[in-house]
GROMACS .gro file of C-alpha atoms in nm:
model
  168
    1UNK     CA    1  -0.289  -0.316   8.903
    2UNK     CA    2  -0.002  -0.296   9.145
    3UNK     CA    3   0.086  -0.095   9.449
    4UNK     CA    4   0.415   0.092   9.420
    5UNK     CA    5   0.570  -0.159   9.660
    6UNK     CA    6   0.463  -0.447   9.432
    7UNK     CA    7   0.570  -0.275   9.112
    8UNK     CA    8   0.883  -0.450   8.990
    9UNK     CA    9   1.061  -0.346   8.672
   10UNK     CA   10   0.907  -0.610   8.439
   11UNK     CA   11   0.553  -0.540   8.565
   12UNK     CA   12   0.573  -0.162   8.514
   13UNK     CA   13   0.580  -0.014   8.163
   14UNK     CA   14   0.936   0.103   8.095
   15UNK     CA   15   0.828   0.463   8.035
   16UNK     CA   16   0.670   0.479   8.382
   17UNK     CA   17   0.933   0.289   8.581
   18UNK     CA   18   1.139   0.598   8.670
   19UNK     CA   19   0.839   0.785   8.811
   20UNK     CA   20   0.720   0.488   9.017
   21UNK     CA   21   1.076   0.429   9.144
   22UNK     CA   22   1.108   0.798   9.240
   23UNK     CA   23   0.781   0.797   9.434
   24UNK     CA   24   0.865   0.467   9.602
   25UNK     CA   25   1.207   0.600   9.707
   26UNK     CA   26   1.028   0.891   9.876
   27UNK     CA   27   0.823   0.639  10.073
   28UNK     CA   28   0.506   0.737   9.891
   29UNK     CA   29   0.231   0.476   9.896
   30UNK     CA   30   0.048   0.443   9.569
   31UNK     CA   31  -0.095   0.241   9.287
   32UNK     CA   32  -0.001   0.214   8.921
   33UNK     CA   33  -0.293   0.129   8.695
   34UNK     CA   34  -0.152  -0.029   8.378
   35UNK     CA   35  -0.264   0.069   8.028
   36UNK     CA   36  -0.435  -0.271   7.991
   37UNK     CA   37  -0.686  -0.174   8.262
   38UNK     CA   38  -0.785   0.140   8.070
   39UNK     CA   39  -0.803  -0.058   7.745
   40UNK     CA   40  -1.037  -0.309   7.912
   41UNK     CA   41  -1.257  -0.020   8.027
   42UNK     CA   42  -1.280   0.111   7.671
   43UNK     CA   43  -1.350  -0.230   7.521
   44UNK     CA   44  -1.594  -0.338   7.794
   45UNK     CA   45  -1.809  -0.032   7.734
   46UNK     CA   46  -1.782  -0.051   7.354
   47UNK     CA   47  -1.627   0.296   7.372
   48UNK     CA   48  -1.402   0.271   7.064
   49UNK     CA   49  -1.707   0.220   6.843
   50UNK     CA   50  -1.907   0.490   7.018
   51UNK     CA   51  -1.620   0.737   6.988
   52UNK     CA   52  -1.563   0.641   6.623
   53UNK     CA   53  -1.928   0.717   6.547
   54UNK     CA   54  -1.919   1.039   6.748
   55UNK     CA   55  -1.617   1.173   6.558
   56UNK     CA   56  -1.707   1.020   6.218
   57UNK     CA   57  -1.781   1.359   6.057
   58UNK     CA   58  -1.449   1.511   6.164
   59UNK     CA   59  -1.206   1.543   5.876
   60UNK     CA   60  -0.843   1.579   5.987
   61UNK     CA   61  -0.748   1.758   5.665
   62UNK     CA   62  -1.007   2.028   5.729
   63UNK     CA   63  -1.094   2.054   6.097
   64UNK     CA   64  -1.402   2.257   6.187
   65UNK     CA   65  -1.311   2.362   6.540
   66UNK     CA   66  -1.662   2.490   6.609
   67UNK     CA   67  -1.802   2.145   6.532
   68UNK     CA   68  -1.521   1.968   6.720
   69UNK     CA   69  -1.574   2.144   7.053
   70UNK     CA   70  -1.917   1.995   7.137
   71UNK     CA   71  -1.799   1.651   7.018
   72UNK     CA   72  -1.507   1.666   7.261
   73UNK     CA   73  -1.746   1.757   7.544
   74UNK     CA   74  -1.970   1.463   7.451
   75UNK     CA   75  -1.671   1.228   7.443
   76UNK     CA   76  -1.563   1.342   7.791
   77UNK     CA   77  -1.914   1.282   7.925
   78UNK     CA   78  -1.916   0.939   7.762
   79UNK     CA   79  -1.593   0.841   7.940
   80UNK     CA   80  -1.706   0.979   8.277
   81UNK     CA   81  -2.046   0.806   8.265
   82UNK     CA   82  -1.941   0.467   8.129
   83UNK     CA   83  -1.917   0.182   8.373
   84UNK     CA   84  -1.627  -0.044   8.453
   85UNK     CA   85  -1.702  -0.413   8.469
   86UNK     CA   86  -1.773  -0.532   8.824
   87UNK     CA   87  -1.466  -0.758   8.836
   88UNK     CA   88  -1.247  -0.463   8.737
   89UNK     CA   89  -1.401  -0.243   9.005
   90UNK     CA   90  -1.341  -0.509   9.270
   91UNK     CA   91  -0.979  -0.553   9.157
   92UNK     CA   92  -0.934  -0.176   9.176
   93UNK     CA   93  -1.074  -0.163   9.530
   94UNK     CA   94  -0.855  -0.454   9.644
   95UNK     CA   95  -0.544  -0.284   9.506
   96UNK     CA   96  -0.635   0.043   9.680
   97UNK     CA   97  -0.672  -0.148  10.006
   98UNK     CA   98  -0.323  -0.300   9.962
   99UNK     CA   99  -0.176   0.046   9.900
  100UNK     CA  100  -0.259   0.141  10.261
  101UNK     CA  101  -0.389   0.491  10.197
  102UNK     CA  102  -0.503   0.636  10.528
  103UNK     CA  103  -0.880   0.689  10.549
  104UNK     CA  104  -0.967   1.047  10.461
  105UNK     CA  105  -0.638   1.109  10.282
  106UNK     CA  106  -0.652   1.303   9.960
  107UNK     CA  107  -0.542   1.088   9.667
  108UNK     CA  108  -0.403   1.245   9.351
  109UNK     CA  109  -0.483   1.059   9.030
  110UNK     CA  110  -0.266   1.151   8.732
  111UNK     CA  111  -0.075   1.030   8.432
  112UNK     CA  112   0.297   0.961   8.495
  113UNK     CA  113   0.402   1.247   8.266
  114UNK     CA  114   0.176   1.502   8.439
  115UNK     CA  115   0.212   1.682   8.770
  116UNK     CA  116  -0.152   1.785   8.789
  117UNK     CA  117  -0.442   1.549   8.795
  118UNK     CA  118  -0.760   1.494   8.990
  119UNK     CA  119  -0.772   1.484   9.368
  120UNK     CA  120  -1.025   1.277   9.561
  121UNK     CA  121  -1.074   1.190   9.925
  122UNK     CA  122  -0.993   0.828   9.998
  123UNK     CA  123  -1.284   0.661  10.170
  124UNK     CA  124  -1.303   0.282  10.156
  125UNK     CA  125  -1.370   0.115   9.925
  126UNK     CA  126  -1.245   0.395   9.693
  127UNK     CA  127  -1.542   0.504   9.483
  128UNK     CA  128  -1.437   0.871   9.481
  129UNK     CA  129  -1.089   0.766   9.370
  130UNK     CA  130  -1.235   0.553   9.092
  131UNK     CA  131  -1.442   0.849   8.971
  132UNK     CA  132  -1.130   1.069   8.979
  133UNK     CA  133  -0.951   0.815   8.762
  134UNK     CA  134  -1.229   0.828   8.505
  135UNK     CA  135  -1.208   1.210   8.508
  136UNK     CA  136  -0.834   1.180   8.435
  137UNK     CA  137  -0.911   0.943   8.146
  138UNK     CA  138  -1.174   1.191   8.021
  139UNK     CA  139  -0.903   1.459   8.000
  140UNK     CA  140  -0.773   1.273   7.693
  141UNK     CA  141  -1.091   1.392   7.522
  142UNK     CA  142  -1.070   1.765   7.593
  143UNK     CA  143  -1.092   1.988   7.288
  144UNK     CA  144  -0.718   2.066   7.304
  145UNK     CA  145  -0.617   1.700   7.343
  146UNK     CA  146  -0.835   1.587   7.051
  147UNK     CA  147  -0.716   1.876   6.833
  148UNK     CA  148  -0.353   1.791   6.914
  149UNK     CA  149  -0.406   1.428   6.807
  150UNK     CA  150  -0.581   1.536   6.488
  151UNK     CA  151  -0.296   1.774   6.405
  152UNK     CA  152  -0.014   1.534   6.491
  153UNK     CA  153  -0.156   1.193   6.397
  154UNK     CA  154  -0.450   1.275   6.171
  155UNK     CA  155  -0.685   1.080   6.398
  156UNK     CA  156  -0.867   1.114   6.730
  157UNK     CA  157  -0.748   0.767   6.835
  158UNK     CA  158  -0.522   0.737   7.136
  159UNK     CA  159  -0.310   0.482   7.315
  160UNK     CA  160  -0.404   0.382   7.668
  161UNK     CA  161  -0.151   0.492   7.926
  162UNK     CA  162  -0.070   0.418   8.285
  163UNK     CA  163  -0.240   0.606   8.566
  164UNK     CA  164  -0.079   0.680   8.902
  165UNK     CA  165  -0.259   0.718   9.234
  166UNK     CA  166  -0.072   0.858   9.535
  167UNK     CA  167  -0.126   1.097   9.826
  168UNK     CA  168  -0.171   1.458   9.711
   0.00000   0.00000   0.00000
């Protein structure tokens, strides 16, 4: 994880570089959480296997939307309630501290390609912000998001993506 000020071109995924550069040019403090951090969260909680089992009865060729809706809700709950490894949490908190968010500021957590996200008050060490990030990650498992992946890719699987944190 890097603050916007630390984010140099090679360290930031190419697709996200323009957004980070734009925010930095505006003088916006922030953090970019790389896709690898989200991937580690999924792997550390054995989430790929749990999600595979959860969606095992879904057939992309013949999607039963009534059956898919509660599965998507369960997947979102699974993401929101799974724990990050302690080392990852501490690294997250240290990066937030380096970003110099003022205490009590409202932090927006979002994907680089989205304008909306989750807002959370920033209170050290950043637990509310961490929970907001997990809510953003859970948005990848809404009914519409899962249905879109099934229609376009024939699978519920997804690629981890960067997450941005900056003042709202």
